[in-house]
Short mmCIF file of C-alpha atoms and ligand atoms in Angstrom, two decimals:
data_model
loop_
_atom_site.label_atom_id
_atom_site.label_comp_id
_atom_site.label_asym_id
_atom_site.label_seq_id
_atom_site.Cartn_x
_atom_site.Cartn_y
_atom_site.Cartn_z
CA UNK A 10 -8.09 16.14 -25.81
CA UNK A 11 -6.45 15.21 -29.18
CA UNK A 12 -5.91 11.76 -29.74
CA UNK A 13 -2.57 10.93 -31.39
CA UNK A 14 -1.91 7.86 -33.53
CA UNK A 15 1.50 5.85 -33.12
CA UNK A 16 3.43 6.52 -36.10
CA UNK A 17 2.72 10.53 -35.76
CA UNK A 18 5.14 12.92 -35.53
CA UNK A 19 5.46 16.22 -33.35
CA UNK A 20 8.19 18.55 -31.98
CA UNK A 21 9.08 18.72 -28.63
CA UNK A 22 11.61 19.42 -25.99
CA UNK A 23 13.69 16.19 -25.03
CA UNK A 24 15.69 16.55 -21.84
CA UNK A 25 18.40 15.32 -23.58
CA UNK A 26 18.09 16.74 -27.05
CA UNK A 27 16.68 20.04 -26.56
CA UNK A 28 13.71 20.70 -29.53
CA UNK A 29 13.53 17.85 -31.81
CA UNK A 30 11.08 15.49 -33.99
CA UNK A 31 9.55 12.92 -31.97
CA UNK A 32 7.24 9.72 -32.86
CA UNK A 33 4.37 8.51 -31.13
CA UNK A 34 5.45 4.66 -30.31
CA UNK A 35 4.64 1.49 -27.96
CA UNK A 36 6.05 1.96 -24.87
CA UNK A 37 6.40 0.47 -21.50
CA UNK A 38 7.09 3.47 -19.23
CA UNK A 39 8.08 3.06 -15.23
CA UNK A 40 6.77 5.33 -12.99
CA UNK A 41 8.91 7.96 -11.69
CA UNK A 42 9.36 6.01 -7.96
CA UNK A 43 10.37 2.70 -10.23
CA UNK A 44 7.73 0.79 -8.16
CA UNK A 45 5.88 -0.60 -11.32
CA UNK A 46 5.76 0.12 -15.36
CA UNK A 47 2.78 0.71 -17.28
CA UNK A 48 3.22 -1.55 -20.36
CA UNK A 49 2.43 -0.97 -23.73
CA UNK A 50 1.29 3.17 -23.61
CA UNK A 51 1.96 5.47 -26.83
CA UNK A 52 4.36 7.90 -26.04
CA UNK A 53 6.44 10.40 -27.65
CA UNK A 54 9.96 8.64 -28.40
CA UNK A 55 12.75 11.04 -29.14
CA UNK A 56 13.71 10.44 -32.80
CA UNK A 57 17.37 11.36 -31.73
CA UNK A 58 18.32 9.35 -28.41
CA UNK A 59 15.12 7.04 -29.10
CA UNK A 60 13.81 8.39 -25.11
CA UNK A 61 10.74 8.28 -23.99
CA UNK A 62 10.37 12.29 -24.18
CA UNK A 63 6.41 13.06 -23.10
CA UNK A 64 3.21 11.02 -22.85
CA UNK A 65 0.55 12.06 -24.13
CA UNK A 66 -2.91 12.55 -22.27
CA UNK A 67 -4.77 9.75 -23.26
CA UNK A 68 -2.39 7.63 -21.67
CA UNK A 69 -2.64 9.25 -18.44
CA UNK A 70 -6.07 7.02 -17.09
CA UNK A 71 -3.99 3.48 -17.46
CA UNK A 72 -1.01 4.95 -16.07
CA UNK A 73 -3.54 6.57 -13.35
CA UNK A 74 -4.98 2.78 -13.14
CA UNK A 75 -2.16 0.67 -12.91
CA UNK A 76 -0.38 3.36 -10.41
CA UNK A 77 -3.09 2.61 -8.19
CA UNK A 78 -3.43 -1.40 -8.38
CA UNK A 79 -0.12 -1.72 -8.39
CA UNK A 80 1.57 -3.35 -5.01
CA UNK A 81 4.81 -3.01 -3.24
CA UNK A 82 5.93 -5.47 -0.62
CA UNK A 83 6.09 -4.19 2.94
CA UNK A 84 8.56 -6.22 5.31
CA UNK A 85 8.65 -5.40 9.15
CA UNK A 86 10.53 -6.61 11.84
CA UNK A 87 7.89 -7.41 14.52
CA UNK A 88 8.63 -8.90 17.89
CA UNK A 89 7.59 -12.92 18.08
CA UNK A 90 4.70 -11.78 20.58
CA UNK A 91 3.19 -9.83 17.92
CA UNK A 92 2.60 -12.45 15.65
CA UNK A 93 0.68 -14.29 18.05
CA UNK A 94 -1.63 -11.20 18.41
CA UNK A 95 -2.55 -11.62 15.30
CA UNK A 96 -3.08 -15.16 15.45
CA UNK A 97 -5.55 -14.69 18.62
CA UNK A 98 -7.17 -12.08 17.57
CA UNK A 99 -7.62 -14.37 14.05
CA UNK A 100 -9.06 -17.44 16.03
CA UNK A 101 -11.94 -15.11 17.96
CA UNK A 102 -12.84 -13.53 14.37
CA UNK A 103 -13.49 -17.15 13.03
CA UNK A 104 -11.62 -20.23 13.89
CA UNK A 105 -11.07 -21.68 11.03
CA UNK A 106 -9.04 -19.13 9.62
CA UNK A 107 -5.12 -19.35 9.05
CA UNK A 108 -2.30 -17.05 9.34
CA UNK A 109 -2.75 -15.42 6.16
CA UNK A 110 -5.32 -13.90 7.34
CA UNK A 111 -2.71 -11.66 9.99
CA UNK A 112 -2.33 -9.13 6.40
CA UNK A 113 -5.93 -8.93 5.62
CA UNK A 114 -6.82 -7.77 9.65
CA UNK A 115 -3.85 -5.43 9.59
CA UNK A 116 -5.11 -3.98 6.17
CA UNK A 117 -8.62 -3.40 8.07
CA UNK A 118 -7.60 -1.99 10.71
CA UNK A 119 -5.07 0.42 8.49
CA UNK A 120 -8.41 1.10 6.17
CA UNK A 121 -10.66 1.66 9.60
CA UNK A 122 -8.05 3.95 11.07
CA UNK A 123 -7.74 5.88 8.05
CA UNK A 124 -11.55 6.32 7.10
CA UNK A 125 -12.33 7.79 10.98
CA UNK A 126 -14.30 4.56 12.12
CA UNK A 127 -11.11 4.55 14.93
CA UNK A 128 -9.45 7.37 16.67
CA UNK A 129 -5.81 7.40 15.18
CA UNK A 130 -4.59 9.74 18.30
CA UNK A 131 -3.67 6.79 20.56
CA UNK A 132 -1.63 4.81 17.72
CA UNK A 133 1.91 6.37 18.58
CA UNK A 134 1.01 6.06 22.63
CA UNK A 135 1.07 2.04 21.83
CA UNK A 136 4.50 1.61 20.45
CA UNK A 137 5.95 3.04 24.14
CA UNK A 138 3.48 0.86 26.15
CA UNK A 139 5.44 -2.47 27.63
CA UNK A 140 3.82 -4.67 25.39
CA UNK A 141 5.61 -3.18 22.27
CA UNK A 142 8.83 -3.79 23.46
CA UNK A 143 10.88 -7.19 22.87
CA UNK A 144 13.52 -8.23 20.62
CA UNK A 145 12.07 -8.14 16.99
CA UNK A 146 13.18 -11.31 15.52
CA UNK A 147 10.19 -12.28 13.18
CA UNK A 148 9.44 -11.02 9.45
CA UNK A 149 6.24 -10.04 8.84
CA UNK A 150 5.65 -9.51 4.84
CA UNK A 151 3.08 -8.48 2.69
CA UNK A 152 1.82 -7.11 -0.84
CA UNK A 153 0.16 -3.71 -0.02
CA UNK A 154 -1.06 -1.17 -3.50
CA UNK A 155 -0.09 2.21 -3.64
CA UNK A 156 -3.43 2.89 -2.11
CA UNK A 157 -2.61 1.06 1.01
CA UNK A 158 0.77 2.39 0.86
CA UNK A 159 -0.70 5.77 1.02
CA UNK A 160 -3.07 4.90 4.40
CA UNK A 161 0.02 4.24 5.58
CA UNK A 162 2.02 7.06 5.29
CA UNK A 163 -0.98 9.33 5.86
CA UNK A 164 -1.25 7.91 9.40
CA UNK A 165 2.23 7.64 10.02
CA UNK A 166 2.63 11.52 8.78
CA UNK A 167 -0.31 12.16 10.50
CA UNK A 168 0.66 10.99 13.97
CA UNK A 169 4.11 12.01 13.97
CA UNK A 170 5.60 8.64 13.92
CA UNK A 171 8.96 7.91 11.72
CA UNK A 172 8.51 4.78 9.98
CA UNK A 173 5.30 2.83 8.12
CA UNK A 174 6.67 0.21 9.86
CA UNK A 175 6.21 1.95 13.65
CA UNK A 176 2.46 2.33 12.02
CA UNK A 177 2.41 -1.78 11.30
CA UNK A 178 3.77 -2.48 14.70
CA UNK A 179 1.42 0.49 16.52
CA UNK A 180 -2.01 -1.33 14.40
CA UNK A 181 -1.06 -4.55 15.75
CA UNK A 182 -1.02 -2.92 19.51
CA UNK A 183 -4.65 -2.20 18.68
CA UNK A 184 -5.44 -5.16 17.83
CA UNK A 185 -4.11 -6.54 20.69
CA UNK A 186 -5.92 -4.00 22.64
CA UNK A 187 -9.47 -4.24 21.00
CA UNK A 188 -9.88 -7.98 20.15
CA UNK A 189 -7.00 -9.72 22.58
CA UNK A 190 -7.88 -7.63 25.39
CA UNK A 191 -11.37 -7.40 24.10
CA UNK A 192 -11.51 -3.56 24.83
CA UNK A 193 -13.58 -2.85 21.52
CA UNK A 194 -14.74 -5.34 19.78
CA UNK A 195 -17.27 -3.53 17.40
CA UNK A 196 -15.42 -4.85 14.28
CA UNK A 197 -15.94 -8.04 14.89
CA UNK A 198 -18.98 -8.72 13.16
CA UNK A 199 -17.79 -6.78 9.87
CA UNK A 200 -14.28 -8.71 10.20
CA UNK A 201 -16.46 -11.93 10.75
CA UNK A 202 -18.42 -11.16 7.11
CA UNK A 203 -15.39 -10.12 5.80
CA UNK A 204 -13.51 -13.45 6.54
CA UNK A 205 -17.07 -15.37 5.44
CA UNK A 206 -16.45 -14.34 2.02
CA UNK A 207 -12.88 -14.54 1.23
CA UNK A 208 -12.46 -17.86 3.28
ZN1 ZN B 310 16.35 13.07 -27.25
#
């Protein structure tokens, strides 16, 4: 890889311009989805419309970096019932912890489903059972990275569901199912360290 300077020049194809001179400069550069920016990269600015018109490759590891760290918010409609799932299922992990803990179990369970520890066939069989369905009048909200974001759609690809929402709503069944109904509870102990340390 050759490392450019900012200041240097080069010729290139602009999408705007066609070939023309271009100068390696400090940019902040969004990504393509316009979830996040990566601030302060070189790139090659167009010395015509002044557009960012390639980057060059040692920029690609931050942009790699932040792309990853970066987070989204996720808002689902959930019915009321669901919320106090999560709460129950929060008070057996450790009773002491509060509602914010509701993202960090979902996240777990998204991770666990993901990785293999949990079969992911039953998910979509949850969101037809008659505990899914009731008016959905709560907001359930949270920061998720492009990672998580990822888990998500990989499971709701994978299972042939619609919506990474359907996937929030079908995790939270499981929960239900596992630690409400107390039909698996073989996370418990690693949700129980996992709570020990962020509480
Ligand atoms: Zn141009």
């Amino acid at each position: 890889m050759r490392i450019v300077k900012e200041g240097e020049t080069r010729t290139l194809l602009c999408h705007n311009c066609g070939k023309t001179s271009a100068t390696y400069r400090m940019r902040d550069v969004d990504f393509s989805d316009k979830r996040g920016t990566v601030k302060n990269i070189l790139a090659a600015v167009c010395d015509r419309c002044d557009e960012v018109a390639a980057i060059p490759a040692q920029s690609n590891a931050r942009i790699k970096e932040v792309f990853e760290q970066s987070s989204s918010s996720l808002e689902v409609r959930v019915p009321a019932h669901y919320l106090d799932i999560l709460y129950i299922a929060t008070q057996k992990i450790d009773a002491t912890l509060n509602e914010n803990f509701n993202k960090v179990l979902i996240l777990w369970y998204l991770h666990a489903l993901t990785n293999g520890r949990y079969p992911q066939q039953k998910l979509k069989s949850f969101l037809s059972s008659d505990m899914a369905n009731a008016k959905a009048s709560r907001r359930l909200s949270m920061k998720i990275t492009n990672r998580q974001q990822a888990e998500l759609n990989q499971l709701m690809l994978g299972q042939g569901m619609k919506k990474t929402s359907d996937v929030v709503k079908a995790v939270i069944l499981k929960i239900h199912q596992d630690l409400v109904l107390e039909q698996d509870l073989s996370g418990l102990p690693e949700l129980r360290n996992m709570a020990a340390a962020i509480a």
